PDB file of C-alpha atoms and ligand atoms in Angstrom:
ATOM      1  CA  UNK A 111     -14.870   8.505 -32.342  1.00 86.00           C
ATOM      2  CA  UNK A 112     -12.254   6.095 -31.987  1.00 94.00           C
ATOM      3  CA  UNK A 113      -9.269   5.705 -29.951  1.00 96.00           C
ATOM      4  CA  UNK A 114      -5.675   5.909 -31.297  1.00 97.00           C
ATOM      5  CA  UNK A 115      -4.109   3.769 -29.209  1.00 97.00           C
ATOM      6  CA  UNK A 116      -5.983   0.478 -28.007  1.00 96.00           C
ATOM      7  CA  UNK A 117      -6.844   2.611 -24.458  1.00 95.00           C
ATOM      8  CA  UNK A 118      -6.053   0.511 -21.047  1.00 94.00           C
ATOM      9  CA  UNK A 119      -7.345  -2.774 -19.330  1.00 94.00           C
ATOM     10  CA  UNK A 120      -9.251  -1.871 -16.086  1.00 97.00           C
ATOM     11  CA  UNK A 121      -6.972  -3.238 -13.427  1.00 98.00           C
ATOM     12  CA  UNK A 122      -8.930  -5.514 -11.009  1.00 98.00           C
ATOM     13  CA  UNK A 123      -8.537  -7.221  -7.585  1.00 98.00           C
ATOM     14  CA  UNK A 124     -10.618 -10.468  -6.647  1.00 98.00           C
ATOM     15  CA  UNK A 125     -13.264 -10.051  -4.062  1.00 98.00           C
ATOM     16  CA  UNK A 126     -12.846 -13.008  -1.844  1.00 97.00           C
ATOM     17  CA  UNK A 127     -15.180 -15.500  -1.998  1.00 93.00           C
ATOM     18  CA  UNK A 128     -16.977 -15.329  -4.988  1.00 93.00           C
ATOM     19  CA  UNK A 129     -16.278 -13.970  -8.535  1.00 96.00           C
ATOM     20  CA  UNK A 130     -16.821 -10.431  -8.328  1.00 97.00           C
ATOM     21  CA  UNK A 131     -13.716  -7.887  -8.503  1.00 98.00           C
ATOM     22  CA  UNK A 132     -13.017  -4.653  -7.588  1.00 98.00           C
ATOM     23  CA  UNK A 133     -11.949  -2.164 -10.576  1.00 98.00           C
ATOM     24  CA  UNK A 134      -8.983  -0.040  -8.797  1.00 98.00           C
ATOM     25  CA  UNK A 135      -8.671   4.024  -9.530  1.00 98.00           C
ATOM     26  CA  UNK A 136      -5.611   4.699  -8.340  1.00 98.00           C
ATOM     27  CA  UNK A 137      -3.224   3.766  -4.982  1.00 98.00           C
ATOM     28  CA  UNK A 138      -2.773   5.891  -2.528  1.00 98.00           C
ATOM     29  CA  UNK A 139       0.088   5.359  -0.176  1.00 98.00           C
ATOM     30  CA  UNK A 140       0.816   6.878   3.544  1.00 97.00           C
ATOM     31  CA  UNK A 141       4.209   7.425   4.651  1.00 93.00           C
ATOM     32  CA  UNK A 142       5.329   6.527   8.157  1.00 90.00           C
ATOM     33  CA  UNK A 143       1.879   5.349   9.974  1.00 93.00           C
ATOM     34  CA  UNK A 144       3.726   3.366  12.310  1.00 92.00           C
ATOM     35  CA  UNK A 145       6.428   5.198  14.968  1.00 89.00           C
ATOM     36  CA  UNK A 146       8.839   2.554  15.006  1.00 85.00           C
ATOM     37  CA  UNK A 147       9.243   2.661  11.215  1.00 84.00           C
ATOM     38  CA  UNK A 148       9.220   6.103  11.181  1.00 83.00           C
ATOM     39  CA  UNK A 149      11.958   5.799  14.044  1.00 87.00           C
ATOM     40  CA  UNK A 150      13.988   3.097  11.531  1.00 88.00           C
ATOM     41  CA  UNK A 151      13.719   5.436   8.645  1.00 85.00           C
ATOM     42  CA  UNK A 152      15.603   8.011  10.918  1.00 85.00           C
ATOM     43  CA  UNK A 153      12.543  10.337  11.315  1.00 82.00           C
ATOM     44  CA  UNK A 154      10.859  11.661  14.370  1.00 77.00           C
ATOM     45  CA  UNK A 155       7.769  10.133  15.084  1.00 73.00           C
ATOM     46  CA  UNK A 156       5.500  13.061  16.372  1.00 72.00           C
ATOM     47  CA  UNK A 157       2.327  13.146  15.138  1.00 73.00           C
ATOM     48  CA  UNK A 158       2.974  15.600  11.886  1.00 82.00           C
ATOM     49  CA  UNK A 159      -0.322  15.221   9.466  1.00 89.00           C
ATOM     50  CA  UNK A 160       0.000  12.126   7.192  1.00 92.00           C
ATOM     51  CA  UNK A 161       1.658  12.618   4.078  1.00 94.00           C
ATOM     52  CA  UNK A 162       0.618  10.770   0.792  1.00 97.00           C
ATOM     53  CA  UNK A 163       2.483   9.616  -2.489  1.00 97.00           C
ATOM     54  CA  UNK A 164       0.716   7.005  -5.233  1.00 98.00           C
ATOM     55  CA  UNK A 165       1.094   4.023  -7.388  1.00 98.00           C
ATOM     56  CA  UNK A 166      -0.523   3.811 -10.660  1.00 98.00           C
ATOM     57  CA  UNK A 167      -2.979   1.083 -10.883  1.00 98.00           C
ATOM     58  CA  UNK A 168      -1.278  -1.378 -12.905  1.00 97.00           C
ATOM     59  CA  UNK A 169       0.993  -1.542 -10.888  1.00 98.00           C
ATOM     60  CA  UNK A 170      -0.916  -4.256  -8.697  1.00 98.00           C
ATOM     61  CA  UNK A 171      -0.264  -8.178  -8.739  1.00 98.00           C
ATOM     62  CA  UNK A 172      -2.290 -10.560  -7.589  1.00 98.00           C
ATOM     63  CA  UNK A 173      -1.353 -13.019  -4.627  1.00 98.00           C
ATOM     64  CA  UNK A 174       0.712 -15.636  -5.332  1.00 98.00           C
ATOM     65  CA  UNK A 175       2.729 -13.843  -8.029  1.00 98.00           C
ATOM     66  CA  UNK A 176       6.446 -14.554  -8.872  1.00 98.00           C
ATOM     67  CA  UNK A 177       7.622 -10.475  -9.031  1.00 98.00           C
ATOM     68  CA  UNK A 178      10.524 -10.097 -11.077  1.00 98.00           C
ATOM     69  CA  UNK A 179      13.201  -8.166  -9.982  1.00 98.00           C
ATOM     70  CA  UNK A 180      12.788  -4.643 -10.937  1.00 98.00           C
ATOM     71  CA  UNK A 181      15.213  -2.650 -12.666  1.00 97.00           C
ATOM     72  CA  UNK A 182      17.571  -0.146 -11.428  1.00 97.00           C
ATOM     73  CA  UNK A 183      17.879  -1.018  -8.292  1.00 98.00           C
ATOM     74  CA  UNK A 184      20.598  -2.732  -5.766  1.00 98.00           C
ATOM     75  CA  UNK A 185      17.791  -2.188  -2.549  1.00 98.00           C
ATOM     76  CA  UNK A 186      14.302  -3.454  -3.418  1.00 98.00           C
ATOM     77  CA  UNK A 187      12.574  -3.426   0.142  1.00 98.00           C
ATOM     78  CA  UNK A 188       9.029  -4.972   1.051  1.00 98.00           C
ATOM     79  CA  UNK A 189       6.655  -3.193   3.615  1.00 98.00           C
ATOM     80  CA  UNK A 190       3.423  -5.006   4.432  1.00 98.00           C
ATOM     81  CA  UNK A 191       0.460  -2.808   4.636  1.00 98.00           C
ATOM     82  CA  UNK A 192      -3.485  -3.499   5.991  1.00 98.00           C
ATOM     83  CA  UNK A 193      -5.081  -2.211   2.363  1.00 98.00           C
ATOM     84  CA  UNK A 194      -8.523  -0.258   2.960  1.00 98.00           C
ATOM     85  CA  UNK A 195     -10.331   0.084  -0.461  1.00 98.00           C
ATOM     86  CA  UNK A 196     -12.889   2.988  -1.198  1.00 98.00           C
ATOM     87  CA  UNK A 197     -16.616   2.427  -2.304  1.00 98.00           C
ATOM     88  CA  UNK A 198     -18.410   5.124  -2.466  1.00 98.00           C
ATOM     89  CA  UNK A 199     -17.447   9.127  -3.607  1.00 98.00           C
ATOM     90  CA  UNK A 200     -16.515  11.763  -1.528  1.00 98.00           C
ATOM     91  CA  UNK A 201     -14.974  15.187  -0.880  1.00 98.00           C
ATOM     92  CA  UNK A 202     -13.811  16.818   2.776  1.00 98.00           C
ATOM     93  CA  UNK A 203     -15.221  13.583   4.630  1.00 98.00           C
ATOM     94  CA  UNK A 204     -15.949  14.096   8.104  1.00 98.00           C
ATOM     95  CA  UNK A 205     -13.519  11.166  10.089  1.00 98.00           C
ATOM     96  CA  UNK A 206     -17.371  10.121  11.727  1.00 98.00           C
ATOM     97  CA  UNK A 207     -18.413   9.333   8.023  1.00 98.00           C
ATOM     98  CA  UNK A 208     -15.111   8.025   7.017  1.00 98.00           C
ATOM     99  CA  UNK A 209     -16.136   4.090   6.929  1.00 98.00           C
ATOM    100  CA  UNK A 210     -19.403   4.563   5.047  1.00 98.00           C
ATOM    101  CA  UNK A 211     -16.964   5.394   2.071  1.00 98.00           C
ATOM    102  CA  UNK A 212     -14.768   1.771   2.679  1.00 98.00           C
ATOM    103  CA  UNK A 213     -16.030  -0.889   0.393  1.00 98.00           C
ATOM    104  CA  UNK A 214     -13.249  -3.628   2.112  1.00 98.00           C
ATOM    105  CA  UNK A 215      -9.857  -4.478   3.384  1.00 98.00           C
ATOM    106  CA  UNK A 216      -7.180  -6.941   2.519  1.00 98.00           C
ATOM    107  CA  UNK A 217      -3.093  -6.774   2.712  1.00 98.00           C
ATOM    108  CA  UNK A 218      -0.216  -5.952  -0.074  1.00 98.00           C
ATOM    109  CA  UNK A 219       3.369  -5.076  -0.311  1.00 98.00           C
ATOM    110  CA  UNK A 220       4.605  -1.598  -0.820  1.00 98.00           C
ATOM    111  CA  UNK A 221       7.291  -2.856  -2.900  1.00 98.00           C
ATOM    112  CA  UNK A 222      10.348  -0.420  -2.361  1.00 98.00           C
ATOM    113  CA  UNK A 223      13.373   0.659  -4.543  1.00 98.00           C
ATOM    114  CA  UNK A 224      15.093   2.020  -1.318  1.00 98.00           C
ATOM    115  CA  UNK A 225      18.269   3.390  -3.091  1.00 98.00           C
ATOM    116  CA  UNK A 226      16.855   5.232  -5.312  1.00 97.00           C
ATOM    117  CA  UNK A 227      13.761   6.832  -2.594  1.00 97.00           C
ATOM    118  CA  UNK A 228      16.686   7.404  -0.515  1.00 96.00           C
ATOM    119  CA  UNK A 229      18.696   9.112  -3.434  1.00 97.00           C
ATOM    120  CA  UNK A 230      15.651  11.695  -4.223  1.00 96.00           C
ATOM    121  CA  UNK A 231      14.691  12.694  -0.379  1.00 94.00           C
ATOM    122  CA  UNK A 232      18.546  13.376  -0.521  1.00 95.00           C
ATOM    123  CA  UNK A 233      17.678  15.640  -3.830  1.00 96.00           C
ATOM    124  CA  UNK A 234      14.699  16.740  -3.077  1.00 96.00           C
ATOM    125  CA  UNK A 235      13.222  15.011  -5.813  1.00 95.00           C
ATOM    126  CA  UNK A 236       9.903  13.366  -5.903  1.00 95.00           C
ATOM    127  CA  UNK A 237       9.464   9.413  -4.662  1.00 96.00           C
ATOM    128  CA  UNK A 238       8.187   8.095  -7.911  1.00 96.00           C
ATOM    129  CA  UNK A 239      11.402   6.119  -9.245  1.00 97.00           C
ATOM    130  CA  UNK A 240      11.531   4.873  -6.007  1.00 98.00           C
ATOM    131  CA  UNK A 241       7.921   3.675  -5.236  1.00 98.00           C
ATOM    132  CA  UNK A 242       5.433   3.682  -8.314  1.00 98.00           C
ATOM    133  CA  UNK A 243       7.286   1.097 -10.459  1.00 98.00           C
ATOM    134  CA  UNK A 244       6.042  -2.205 -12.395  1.00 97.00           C
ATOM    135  CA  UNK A 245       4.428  -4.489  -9.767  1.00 98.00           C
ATOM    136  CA  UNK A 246       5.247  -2.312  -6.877  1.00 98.00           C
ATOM    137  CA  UNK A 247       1.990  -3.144  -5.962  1.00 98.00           C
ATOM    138  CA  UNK A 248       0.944  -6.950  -4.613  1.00 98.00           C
ATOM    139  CA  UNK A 249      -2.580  -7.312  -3.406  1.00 98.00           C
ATOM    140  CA  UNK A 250      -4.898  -9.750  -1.949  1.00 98.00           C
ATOM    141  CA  UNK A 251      -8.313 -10.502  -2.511  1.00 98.00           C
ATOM    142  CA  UNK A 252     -10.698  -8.212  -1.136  1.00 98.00           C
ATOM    143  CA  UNK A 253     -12.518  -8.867   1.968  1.00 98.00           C
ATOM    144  CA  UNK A 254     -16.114  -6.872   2.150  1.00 98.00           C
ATOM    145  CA  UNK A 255     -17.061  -4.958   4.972  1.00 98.00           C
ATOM    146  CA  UNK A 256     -19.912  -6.801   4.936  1.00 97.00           C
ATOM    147  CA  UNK A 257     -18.136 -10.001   5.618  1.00 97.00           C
ATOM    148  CA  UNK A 258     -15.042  -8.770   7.878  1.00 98.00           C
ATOM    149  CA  UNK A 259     -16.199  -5.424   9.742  1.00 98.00           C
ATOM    150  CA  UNK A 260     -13.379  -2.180  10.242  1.00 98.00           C
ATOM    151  CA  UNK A 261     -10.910  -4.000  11.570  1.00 97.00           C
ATOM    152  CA  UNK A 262      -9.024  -1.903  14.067  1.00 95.00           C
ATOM    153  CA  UNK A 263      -6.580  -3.988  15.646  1.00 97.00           C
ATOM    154  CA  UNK A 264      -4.642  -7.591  14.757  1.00 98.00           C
ATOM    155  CA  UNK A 265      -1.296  -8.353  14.075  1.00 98.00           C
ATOM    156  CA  UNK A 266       0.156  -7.260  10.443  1.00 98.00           C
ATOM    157  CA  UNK A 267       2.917  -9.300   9.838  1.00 98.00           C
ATOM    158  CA  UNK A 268       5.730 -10.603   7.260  1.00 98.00           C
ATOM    159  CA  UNK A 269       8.209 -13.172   7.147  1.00 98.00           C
ATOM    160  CA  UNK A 270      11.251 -13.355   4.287  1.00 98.00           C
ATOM    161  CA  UNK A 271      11.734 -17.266   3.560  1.00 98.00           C
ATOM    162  CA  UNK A 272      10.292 -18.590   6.816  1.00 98.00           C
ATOM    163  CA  UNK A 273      11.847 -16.024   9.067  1.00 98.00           C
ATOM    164  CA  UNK A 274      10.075 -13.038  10.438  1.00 98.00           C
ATOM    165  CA  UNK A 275      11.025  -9.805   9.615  1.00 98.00           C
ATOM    166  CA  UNK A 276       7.955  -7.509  10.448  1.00 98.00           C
ATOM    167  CA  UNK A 277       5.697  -7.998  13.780  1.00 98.00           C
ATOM    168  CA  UNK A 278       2.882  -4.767  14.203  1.00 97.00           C
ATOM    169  CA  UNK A 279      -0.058  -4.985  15.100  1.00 98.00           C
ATOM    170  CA  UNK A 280      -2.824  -2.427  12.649  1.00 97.00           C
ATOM    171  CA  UNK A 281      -3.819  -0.753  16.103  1.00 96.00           C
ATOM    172  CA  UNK A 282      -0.733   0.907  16.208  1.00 95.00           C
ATOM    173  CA  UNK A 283      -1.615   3.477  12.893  1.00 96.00           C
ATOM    174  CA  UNK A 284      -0.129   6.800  13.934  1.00 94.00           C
ATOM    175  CA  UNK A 285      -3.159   7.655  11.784  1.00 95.00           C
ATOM    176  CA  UNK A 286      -6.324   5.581  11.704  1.00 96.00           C
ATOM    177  CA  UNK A 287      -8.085   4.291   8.926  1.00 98.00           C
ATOM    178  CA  UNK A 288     -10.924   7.069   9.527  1.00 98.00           C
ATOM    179  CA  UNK A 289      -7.880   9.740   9.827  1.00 97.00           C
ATOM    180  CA  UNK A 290      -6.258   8.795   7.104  1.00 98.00           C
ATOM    181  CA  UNK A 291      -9.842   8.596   4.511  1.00 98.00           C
ATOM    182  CA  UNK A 292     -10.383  12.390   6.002  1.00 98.00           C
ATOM    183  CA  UNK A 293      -7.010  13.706   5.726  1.00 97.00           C
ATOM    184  CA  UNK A 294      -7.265  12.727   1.851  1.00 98.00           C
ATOM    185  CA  UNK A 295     -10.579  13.694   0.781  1.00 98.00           C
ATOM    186  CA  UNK A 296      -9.338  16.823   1.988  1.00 97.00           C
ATOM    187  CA  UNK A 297      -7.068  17.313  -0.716  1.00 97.00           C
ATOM    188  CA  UNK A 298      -8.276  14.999  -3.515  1.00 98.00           C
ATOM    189  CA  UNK A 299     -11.894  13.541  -4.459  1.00 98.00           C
ATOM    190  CA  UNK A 300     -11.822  10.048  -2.938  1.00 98.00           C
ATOM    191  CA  UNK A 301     -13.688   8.023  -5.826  1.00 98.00           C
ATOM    192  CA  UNK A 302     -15.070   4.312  -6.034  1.00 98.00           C
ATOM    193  CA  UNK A 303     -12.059   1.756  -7.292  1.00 98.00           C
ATOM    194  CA  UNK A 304      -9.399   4.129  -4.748  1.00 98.00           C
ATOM    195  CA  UNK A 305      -6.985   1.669  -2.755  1.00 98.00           C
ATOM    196  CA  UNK A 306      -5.650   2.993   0.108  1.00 98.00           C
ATOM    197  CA  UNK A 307      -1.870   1.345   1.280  1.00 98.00           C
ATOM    198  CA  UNK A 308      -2.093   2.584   5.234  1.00 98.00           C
ATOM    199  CA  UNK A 309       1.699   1.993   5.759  1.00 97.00           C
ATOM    200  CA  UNK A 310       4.315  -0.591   7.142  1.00 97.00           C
ATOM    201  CA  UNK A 311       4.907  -1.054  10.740  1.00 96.00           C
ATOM    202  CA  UNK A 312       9.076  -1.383  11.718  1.00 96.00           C
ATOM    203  CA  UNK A 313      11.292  -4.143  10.177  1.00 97.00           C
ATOM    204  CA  UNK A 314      11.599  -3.256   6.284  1.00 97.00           C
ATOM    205  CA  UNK A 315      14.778  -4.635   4.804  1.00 98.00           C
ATOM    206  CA  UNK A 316      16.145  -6.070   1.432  1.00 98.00           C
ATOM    207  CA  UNK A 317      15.131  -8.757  -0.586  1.00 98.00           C
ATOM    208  CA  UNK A 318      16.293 -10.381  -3.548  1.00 98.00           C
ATOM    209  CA  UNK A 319      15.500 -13.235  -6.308  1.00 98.00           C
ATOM    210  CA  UNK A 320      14.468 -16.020  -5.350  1.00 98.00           C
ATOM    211  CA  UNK A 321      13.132 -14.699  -1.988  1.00 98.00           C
ATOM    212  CA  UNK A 322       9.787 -16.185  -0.778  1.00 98.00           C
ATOM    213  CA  UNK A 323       8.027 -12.883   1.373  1.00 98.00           C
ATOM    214  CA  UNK A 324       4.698 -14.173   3.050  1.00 98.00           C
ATOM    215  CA  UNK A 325       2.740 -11.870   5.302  1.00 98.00           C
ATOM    216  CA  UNK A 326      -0.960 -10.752   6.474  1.00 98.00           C
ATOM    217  CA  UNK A 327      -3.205  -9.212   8.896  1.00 98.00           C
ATOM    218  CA  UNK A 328      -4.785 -11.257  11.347  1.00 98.00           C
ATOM    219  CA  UNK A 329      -8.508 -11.379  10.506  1.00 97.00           C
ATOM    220  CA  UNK A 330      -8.225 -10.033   7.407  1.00 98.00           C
ATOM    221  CA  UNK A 331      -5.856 -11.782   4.548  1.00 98.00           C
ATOM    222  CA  UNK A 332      -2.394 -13.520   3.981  1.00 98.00           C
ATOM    223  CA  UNK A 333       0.095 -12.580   1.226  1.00 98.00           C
ATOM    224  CA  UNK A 334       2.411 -14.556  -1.052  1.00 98.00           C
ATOM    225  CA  UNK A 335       4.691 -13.641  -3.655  1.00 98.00           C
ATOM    226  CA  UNK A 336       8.298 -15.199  -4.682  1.00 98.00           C
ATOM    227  CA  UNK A 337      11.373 -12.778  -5.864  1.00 98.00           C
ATOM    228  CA  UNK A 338      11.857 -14.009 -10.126  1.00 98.00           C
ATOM    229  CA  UNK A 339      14.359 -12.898 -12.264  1.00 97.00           C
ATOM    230  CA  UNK A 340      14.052  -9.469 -13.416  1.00 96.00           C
ATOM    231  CA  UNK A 341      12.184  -8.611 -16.573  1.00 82.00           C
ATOM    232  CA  UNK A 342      13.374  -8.555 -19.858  1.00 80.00           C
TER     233      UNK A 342
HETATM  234 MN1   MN B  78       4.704   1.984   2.516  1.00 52.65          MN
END
């Protein structure tokens, strides 16, 4: 048998500190973990179950990347997210086994095309256009478990050319990490090579070429990326 099309590259992050790399599934976003970005996004915070949406996984770019500017947009947002990445298999996961399934942590960028999100919650349409682009997804290199813990608390943070925009701190989850792994397996089979994107505390806002968007989560990885030109 042979394929008719040359079939995909497996997408990888970097484990830190050596020269492994993790092979990503899929990404798996939640929506409004943190009340004061739910608040900003004109929702009420109450604790409603987490809701999910996804990223393919080539849609991830490694630290340090220049983005370009994606296409059809006039609102491209960034939201800086603690990243929790899955390990091991598992259906209906009980939240007391939830971190025997994490392989590691690190921190990315929800990249956003706001108008057009905001243009199918309007329609009813689904989020896609607005979140699952080209390079929607910038992530760091992994840190292990076995090197960094569960982090549960630390500031998540992320400035826009020096100045800082977002200022959370990961204990603040409306859901928690262990939540948010059993609220999913519910639903879907969590699988090895999942990435989890846990949300984006308050602040979000615009950004444009040229923009230099830092960020992290204390005790567990810094961010990069520049704003290029779009793509031709
Ligand atoms: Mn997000």
């Amino acid at each position: 048998m042979a394929y008719v099309v040359p079939p995909p590259a497996v997408v990888a992050i970097p484990v830190a500190g050596g020269d492994d790399s993790f092979p990503v599934r899929r990404i798996i976003c939640v929506g409004r973990n943190y009340e004061a970005h739910a608040r900003e996004m004109g929702k009420d915070p109450t604790r409603e179950p987490p809701f999910f949406f996804t990223k393919p996984a080539d849609a991830v770019v490694p630290d340090g990347s220049a983005v370009p500017y994606p296409p059809e947009t006039k609102n491209l947002h960034y939201e800086i997210e603690l990243v929790v990445v899955i390990g091991k298999e598992g259906f209906e996961i009980p939240e007391d086994k939830a971190l025997e399934h994490v392989f590691g942590y690190t921190v990315g960028i929800d990249l956003t095309r706001r108008d057009l999100q905001s243009a199918a919650k309007d329609l009813g349409r689904p989020w896609d256009w607005g979140k699952a682009f080209d390079n929607s997804a910038p992530i760091s290199p992994i840190q292990p478990v076995s090197k960094i813990g569960h982090p549960a608390k630390g500031r998540i943070w992320l400035s826009v050319n020096g100045a800082v925009k977002q200022d959370g701190d990961i204990a603040d989850l409306i859901w928690s990490v262990p939540e948010v792994i059993a609220f999913a397996s519910r639903s879907i089979r969590l699988k090895a090579g999942d990435v989890i994107m846990t949300g984006t505390p308050a602040g979000v806002g615009a950004i444009v070429e040229g923009d230099k968007v830092e960020g992290g989560v204390e005790g567990v990885a810094n961010i990069a990326i520049t704003i290029a030109r779009p793509q031709t």
